[in-house]
Amino acid sequence: MTNLEQMGQNAQSAAFELGQLGTKKKNTALLNMANALVVNTEKIIEANKEDVENAKKNGIKKAMIDRLLLTPDRINDMSDGLRQVMDLEDPIGKIDRGWQTATGLDITQERVPLGVIGMIYEARPNVTVDAAGLCFKAGNAVILRGGKEAINSNIILSEVLRQALKDSDINPNAVQLIDDVSHETAQKMMELTDYIDVLIPRGSGKFIKMVVNKAKVPIIETGAGNCHIYVDKDADLEKALKIIINAKVQRPSVCNAAEKVILHKDIANEFLPDLYDALRANNVEVRGDVLSKAIVPDIIPATEEDWGTEYDDYIIAIKVVDSIDDAIKHINKYNTKHSESIITENYTASRKFMKQIDAAVVYTNASTRFTDGQQFGFGAEIGISTQKLHARGPMGANELTTTKYLVQGDGQIRH
């Protein structure tokens, strides 16, 4: 038996035990996990420093290093996320519906854990904690496989969480980390159909596509974010400027950052020069179509490839369109079904955009940066699902469950 298969068996055993735990026991363990992160802050930061230094030596871009970096504040945020997960309603055992059939059978549809969840992700150590906490709340064991860039951070985080589970008298194999970051081991994990019930990838669009193409385990596809903000002819331009700068600049490396701005032609001449100046003041490289370059000559010409690219960097592309219909058509052609926003004071335009845009989350007059489990009140998130089956949008504990039917009879037989 390989090490991975042993981990799979251990996870299945732990998942069975978790499925029997009551809410109080799970919440006590989550609180212990949250406290353990804070207590071990220095150890965690020490391990993270090694990852950050290695990333700098390997020439990883600044925005991606920001994803990797852990600080006392970020560790506190992860701890708070676990406390918020603890405070959530327990989804396990929740009744979705119930009825009695004509033959007198009482049927209820009840929420149950998925079982063993595999997480495969790139250089974001916070995913280790978010995934562990949410999977645990929903009664699932999790096998984690992070990227090599964050291996030292992930090892210490998983050790801290496992010890907290052990101290809570719970099987620590509820959380396991694969510390072999080779591509061969990742491929074997993606084929572990006998042990892993569902695989959730998190990372760049290229990374997620690779997992989708290679995995044999069923997948919930998450998070490539080619997100757009459309500024309508009836927009409050001061509001639009504030929202775009926030959506692009606050954390450009994350999947809910804005990558494209679409401008209605009626406001483009007035708004684009101010937008360009504000973006450049924040060190954002601005690319654009022919019409936008005609308004601001310093804009770099955009290529066809730009419209479908998730930059994860201080880069944005701008397009000027004739109508809201053209904006919707362009966005639906190039987006990744993640998050899209319209800035407008026109209710009819807002409703049209929200109805016709094909994405997991659609906003009016708000930054795309709010597409996040914590911001949605889920405590944390396992990922942003951009597919349409099982779950869509930010996935909290409830999305890590499935259902089964419980049928109570009294001697009925079928005729």
Short mmCIF file of N, CA and C in Angstrom, two decimals, residues 249-354:
data_model
loop_
_atom_site.label_atom_id
_atom_site.label_comp_id
_atom_site.label_asym_id
_atom_site.label_seq_id
_atom_site.Cartn_x
_atom_site.Cartn_y
_atom_site.Cartn_z
N VAL A 249 -6.77 47.32 -7.12
CA VAL A 249 -5.51 47.62 -6.44
C VAL A 249 -5.39 46.98 -5.06
N GLN A 250 -6.50 46.78 -4.36
CA GLN A 250 -6.41 46.35 -2.96
C GLN A 250 -5.59 45.06 -2.83
N ARG A 251 -5.94 44.02 -3.64
CA ARG A 251 -5.13 42.79 -3.70
C ARG A 251 -5.23 42.24 -5.12
N PRO A 252 -4.35 42.71 -6.00
CA PRO A 252 -4.47 42.36 -7.42
C PRO A 252 -4.23 40.89 -7.74
N SER A 253 -3.66 40.14 -6.79
CA SER A 253 -3.31 38.74 -7.07
C SER A 253 -4.45 37.77 -6.80
N VAL A 254 -5.58 38.25 -6.27
CA VAL A 254 -6.66 37.32 -5.89
C VAL A 254 -7.70 37.22 -7.01
N CYS A 255 -8.49 36.13 -6.95
CA CYS A 255 -9.38 35.83 -8.08
C CYS A 255 -10.56 36.77 -8.20
N ASN A 256 -10.88 37.54 -7.13
CA ASN A 256 -12.01 38.46 -7.24
C ASN A 256 -11.57 39.90 -7.54
N ALA A 257 -10.31 40.08 -7.88
CA ALA A 257 -9.83 41.40 -8.31
C ALA A 257 -10.32 41.69 -9.73
N ALA A 258 -10.61 42.95 -10.03
CA ALA A 258 -11.05 43.33 -11.38
C ALA A 258 -9.88 43.28 -12.34
N GLU A 259 -10.12 42.69 -13.52
CA GLU A 259 -9.09 42.60 -14.54
C GLU A 259 -9.43 43.45 -15.76
N LYS A 260 -10.72 43.75 -15.95
CA LYS A 260 -11.18 44.51 -17.12
C LYS A 260 -12.18 45.58 -16.71
N VAL A 261 -12.16 46.70 -17.41
CA VAL A 261 -13.17 47.75 -17.24
C VAL A 261 -13.80 48.00 -18.60
N ILE A 262 -15.13 47.98 -18.63
CA ILE A 262 -15.88 48.28 -19.85
C ILE A 262 -16.58 49.61 -19.65
N LEU A 263 -16.38 50.55 -20.57
CA LEU A 263 -16.96 51.89 -20.44
C LEU A 263 -17.99 52.14 -21.53
N HIS A 264 -19.14 52.69 -21.14
CA HIS A 264 -20.12 53.16 -22.14
C HIS A 264 -19.54 54.39 -22.82
N LYS A 265 -19.72 54.47 -24.14
CA LYS A 265 -19.10 55.56 -24.92
C LYS A 265 -19.54 56.94 -24.46
N ASP A 266 -20.76 57.05 -23.89
CA ASP A 266 -21.27 58.37 -23.50
C ASP A 266 -20.52 58.97 -22.32
N ILE A 267 -19.85 58.15 -21.52
CA ILE A 267 -19.10 58.69 -20.37
C ILE A 267 -17.59 58.51 -20.53
N ALA A 268 -17.18 57.85 -21.59
CA ALA A 268 -15.76 57.50 -21.74
C ALA A 268 -14.86 58.73 -21.82
N ASN A 269 -15.23 59.72 -22.62
CA ASN A 269 -14.38 60.91 -22.77
C ASN A 269 -14.17 61.65 -21.46
N GLU A 270 -15.24 61.74 -20.67
CA GLU A 270 -15.15 62.44 -19.39
C GLU A 270 -14.43 61.61 -18.34
N PHE A 271 -14.70 60.30 -18.31
CA PHE A 271 -14.26 59.47 -17.19
C PHE A 271 -12.89 58.84 -17.38
N LEU A 272 -12.56 58.43 -18.59
CA LEU A 272 -11.35 57.64 -18.81
C LEU A 272 -10.06 58.37 -18.41
N PRO A 273 -9.89 59.69 -18.72
CA PRO A 273 -8.64 60.35 -18.29
C PRO A 273 -8.44 60.30 -16.77
N ASP A 274 -9.51 60.52 -16.02
CA ASP A 274 -9.40 60.47 -14.55
C ASP A 274 -9.10 59.04 -14.09
N LEU A 275 -9.77 58.07 -14.72
CA LEU A 275 -9.52 56.67 -14.36
C LEU A 275 -8.08 56.28 -14.66
N TYR A 276 -7.60 56.68 -15.81
CA TYR A 276 -6.22 56.36 -16.20
C TYR A 276 -5.24 56.94 -15.18
N ASP A 277 -5.43 58.21 -14.82
CA ASP A 277 -4.52 58.87 -13.87
C ASP A 277 -4.53 58.15 -12.52
N ALA A 278 -5.73 57.76 -12.07
CA ALA A 278 -5.85 57.09 -10.76
C ALA A 278 -5.19 55.71 -10.80
N LEU A 279 -5.35 54.99 -11.90
CA LEU A 279 -4.73 53.67 -12.03
C LEU A 279 -3.21 53.79 -12.07
N ARG A 280 -2.71 54.74 -12.85
CA ARG A 280 -1.25 54.91 -12.95
C ARG A 280 -0.66 55.37 -11.61
N ALA A 281 -1.42 56.18 -10.86
CA ALA A 281 -0.96 56.61 -9.53
C ALA A 281 -0.81 55.43 -8.59
N ASN A 282 -1.51 54.35 -8.90
CA ASN A 282 -1.41 53.12 -8.10
C ASN A 282 -0.56 52.05 -8.79
N ASN A 283 0.28 52.51 -9.74
CA ASN A 283 1.24 51.62 -10.43
C ASN A 283 0.59 50.52 -11.25
N VAL A 284 -0.61 50.78 -11.76
CA VAL A 284 -1.30 49.81 -12.59
C VAL A 284 -1.00 50.09 -14.06
N GLU A 285 -0.53 49.08 -14.79
CA GLU A 285 -0.33 49.22 -16.23
C GLU A 285 -1.69 49.17 -16.91
N VAL A 286 -1.96 50.12 -17.80
CA VAL A 286 -3.28 50.22 -18.42
C VAL A 286 -3.18 49.88 -19.91
N ARG A 287 -3.94 48.86 -20.32
CA ARG A 287 -4.05 48.48 -21.72
C ARG A 287 -5.46 48.80 -22.19
N GLY A 288 -5.64 48.95 -23.51
CA GLY A 288 -6.98 49.30 -23.96
C GLY A 288 -7.18 49.10 -25.44
N ASP A 289 -8.45 49.18 -25.85
CA ASP A 289 -8.80 49.04 -27.27
C ASP A 289 -8.53 50.35 -28.01
N VAL A 290 -8.84 50.36 -29.28
CA VAL A 290 -8.55 51.53 -30.14
C VAL A 290 -9.28 52.77 -29.64
N LEU A 291 -10.54 52.62 -29.24
CA LEU A 291 -11.33 53.78 -28.80
C LEU A 291 -10.78 54.38 -27.50
N SER A 292 -10.37 53.53 -26.57
CA SER A 292 -9.82 54.06 -25.31
C SER A 292 -8.47 54.73 -25.56
N LYS A 293 -7.67 54.17 -26.46
CA LYS A 293 -6.37 54.77 -26.77
C LYS A 293 -6.53 56.11 -27.48
N ALA A 294 -7.63 56.25 -28.23
CA ALA A 294 -7.90 57.54 -28.89
C ALA A 294 -8.18 58.63 -27.86
N ILE A 295 -8.75 58.23 -26.71
CA ILE A 295 -9.05 59.20 -25.65
C ILE A 295 -7.81 59.49 -24.81
N VAL A 296 -7.06 58.44 -24.47
CA VAL A 296 -5.82 58.58 -23.69
C VAL A 296 -4.71 57.89 -24.48
N PRO A 297 -3.93 58.64 -25.24
CA PRO A 297 -2.91 58.06 -26.13
C PRO A 297 -1.84 57.21 -25.40
N ASP A 298 -1.63 57.46 -24.10
CA ASP A 298 -0.60 56.72 -23.37
C ASP A 298 -1.01 55.29 -23.04
N ILE A 299 -2.27 54.95 -23.26
CA ILE A 299 -2.73 53.59 -23.00
C ILE A 299 -2.02 52.62 -23.96
N ILE A 300 -1.60 51.47 -23.42
CA ILE A 300 -0.92 50.45 -24.23
C ILE A 300 -1.97 49.68 -25.03
N PRO A 301 -1.75 49.44 -26.31
CA PRO A 301 -2.75 48.70 -27.11
C PRO A 301 -2.99 47.30 -26.56
N ALA A 302 -4.25 46.93 -26.40
CA ALA A 302 -4.61 45.58 -25.94
C ALA A 302 -4.66 44.64 -27.13
N THR A 303 -4.32 43.38 -26.89
CA THR A 303 -4.41 42.35 -27.92
C THR A 303 -5.66 41.51 -27.67
N GLU A 304 -6.01 40.67 -28.61
CA GLU A 304 -7.15 39.76 -28.42
C GLU A 304 -6.94 38.88 -27.19
N GLU A 305 -5.69 38.49 -26.95
CA GLU A 305 -5.38 37.64 -25.80
C GLU A 305 -5.69 38.31 -24.48
N ASP A 306 -5.53 39.65 -24.44
CA ASP A 306 -5.79 40.38 -23.19
C ASP A 306 -7.20 40.16 -22.67
N TRP A 307 -8.19 40.12 -23.56
CA TRP A 307 -9.58 40.10 -23.11
C TRP A 307 -9.92 38.83 -22.33
N GLY A 308 -9.21 37.75 -22.57
CA GLY A 308 -9.49 36.51 -21.84
C GLY A 308 -8.49 36.20 -20.74
N THR A 309 -7.58 37.13 -20.45
CA THR A 309 -6.49 36.86 -19.51
C THR A 309 -6.81 37.33 -18.10
N GLU A 310 -6.55 36.45 -17.13
CA GLU A 310 -6.57 36.83 -15.71
C GLU A 310 -5.14 37.21 -15.34
N TYR A 311 -4.90 38.50 -15.09
CA TYR A 311 -3.52 38.98 -14.91
C TYR A 311 -2.94 38.60 -13.55
N ASP A 312 -3.74 38.68 -12.48
CA ASP A 312 -3.21 38.48 -11.12
C ASP A 312 -2.04 39.43 -10.85
N ASP A 313 -2.14 40.64 -11.36
CA ASP A 313 -1.01 41.58 -11.29
C ASP A 313 -1.55 43.00 -11.45
N TYR A 314 -0.63 43.97 -11.36
CA TYR A 314 -1.01 45.38 -11.51
C TYR A 314 -1.17 45.73 -12.99
N ILE A 315 -2.12 45.08 -13.64
CA ILE A 315 -2.43 45.30 -15.06
C ILE A 315 -3.94 45.29 -15.20
N ILE A 316 -4.47 46.15 -16.06
CA ILE A 316 -5.90 46.17 -16.34
C ILE A 316 -6.10 46.51 -17.81
N ALA A 317 -7.17 46.02 -18.40
CA ALA A 317 -7.49 46.36 -19.79
C ALA A 317 -8.86 47.03 -19.85
N ILE A 318 -8.98 48.00 -20.75
CA ILE A 318 -10.20 48.83 -20.84
C ILE A 318 -10.77 48.77 -22.25
N LYS A 319 -12.10 48.66 -22.34
CA LYS A 319 -12.78 48.64 -23.63
C LYS A 319 -13.94 49.62 -23.59
N VAL A 320 -14.14 50.34 -24.68
CA VAL A 320 -15.28 51.26 -24.82
C VAL A 320 -16.32 50.61 -25.71
N VAL A 321 -17.58 50.65 -25.25
CA VAL A 321 -18.66 49.99 -26.01
C VAL A 321 -19.80 50.98 -26.29
N ASP A 322 -20.64 50.62 -27.27
CA ASP A 322 -21.74 51.49 -27.68
C ASP A 322 -22.95 51.39 -26.77
N SER A 323 -23.12 50.26 -26.09
CA SER A 323 -24.36 50.03 -25.34
C SER A 323 -24.17 49.00 -24.25
N ILE A 324 -25.14 48.91 -23.36
CA ILE A 324 -25.11 47.89 -22.31
C ILE A 324 -25.18 46.50 -22.93
N ASP A 325 -25.90 46.37 -24.04
CA ASP A 325 -25.99 45.06 -24.72
C ASP A 325 -24.61 44.61 -25.20
N ASP A 326 -23.83 45.56 -25.75
CA ASP A 326 -22.47 45.23 -26.19
C ASP A 326 -21.59 44.83 -25.00
N ALA A 327 -21.78 45.52 -23.87
CA ALA A 327 -21.01 45.20 -22.66
C ALA A 327 -21.32 43.79 -22.19
N ILE A 328 -22.60 43.46 -22.13
CA ILE A 328 -23.03 42.13 -21.68
C ILE A 328 -22.49 41.04 -22.61
N LYS A 329 -22.59 41.30 -23.92
CA LYS A 329 -22.12 40.33 -24.91
C LYS A 329 -20.62 40.09 -24.75
N HIS A 330 -19.85 41.16 -24.58
CA HIS A 330 -18.40 41.05 -24.43
C HIS A 330 -18.05 40.29 -23.14
N ILE A 331 -18.69 40.65 -22.04
CA ILE A 331 -18.38 40.01 -20.75
C ILE A 331 -18.71 38.52 -20.80
N ASN A 332 -19.89 38.18 -21.33
CA ASN A 332 -20.27 36.76 -21.38
C ASN A 332 -19.36 35.95 -22.29
N LYS A 333 -18.74 36.61 -23.27
CA LYS A 333 -17.81 35.92 -24.17
C LYS A 333 -16.49 35.62 -23.47
N TYR A 334 -15.98 36.56 -22.69
CA TYR A 334 -14.62 36.44 -22.17
C TYR A 334 -14.52 36.13 -20.68
N ASN A 335 -15.61 36.21 -19.93
CA ASN A 335 -15.47 36.05 -18.48
C ASN A 335 -15.28 34.58 -18.09
N THR A 336 -14.95 34.38 -16.83
CA THR A 336 -14.71 33.03 -16.31
C THR A 336 -15.84 32.61 -15.36
N LYS A 337 -17.00 33.28 -15.47
CA LYS A 337 -18.20 32.96 -14.67
C LYS A 337 -17.99 33.21 -13.19
N HIS A 338 -17.10 34.14 -12.85
CA HIS A 338 -16.77 34.41 -11.45
C HIS A 338 -17.59 35.57 -10.90
N SER A 339 -17.12 36.79 -11.08
CA SER A 339 -17.78 37.98 -10.51
C SER A 339 -17.74 39.13 -11.49
N GLU A 340 -18.90 39.77 -11.68
CA GLU A 340 -19.01 40.90 -12.61
C GLU A 340 -19.82 42.01 -11.94
N SER A 341 -19.53 43.26 -12.30
CA SER A 341 -20.21 44.38 -11.64
C SER A 341 -20.61 45.46 -12.64
N ILE A 342 -21.78 46.05 -12.41
CA ILE A 342 -22.22 47.22 -13.18
C ILE A 342 -22.28 48.41 -12.24
N ILE A 343 -21.81 49.55 -12.73
CA ILE A 343 -21.93 50.80 -11.97
C ILE A 343 -22.97 51.65 -12.71
N THR A 344 -24.09 51.86 -12.07
CA THR A 344 -25.18 52.62 -12.70
C THR A 344 -26.16 53.10 -11.65
N GLU A 345 -26.83 54.22 -11.97
CA GLU A 345 -27.94 54.70 -11.13
C GLU A 345 -29.27 54.38 -11.80
N ASN A 346 -29.21 53.63 -12.89
CA ASN A 346 -30.41 53.29 -13.66
C ASN A 346 -30.88 51.88 -13.25
N TYR A 347 -32.04 51.82 -12.60
CA TYR A 347 -32.53 50.54 -12.08
C TYR A 347 -32.76 49.52 -13.20
N THR A 348 -33.32 49.97 -14.30
CA THR A 348 -33.61 49.06 -15.42
C THR A 348 -32.32 48.45 -15.97
N ALA A 349 -31.29 49.29 -16.12
CA ALA A 349 -29.98 48.80 -16.60
C ALA A 349 -29.38 47.81 -15.61
N SER A 350 -29.51 48.13 -14.33
CA SER A 350 -28.99 47.24 -13.30
C SER A 350 -29.65 45.86 -13.36
N ARG A 351 -30.98 45.83 -13.46
CA ARG A 351 -31.70 44.56 -13.48
C ARG A 351 -31.36 43.77 -14.74
N LYS A 352 -31.23 44.45 -15.86
CA LYS A 352 -30.89 43.78 -17.12
C LYS A 352 -29.52 43.12 -17.01
N PHE A 353 -28.55 43.87 -16.50
CA PHE A 353 -27.18 43.35 -16.36
C PHE A 353 -27.16 42.15 -15.42
N MET A 354 -27.83 42.27 -14.29
CA MET A 354 -27.81 41.21 -13.29
C MET A 354 -28.51 39.94 -13.79
#
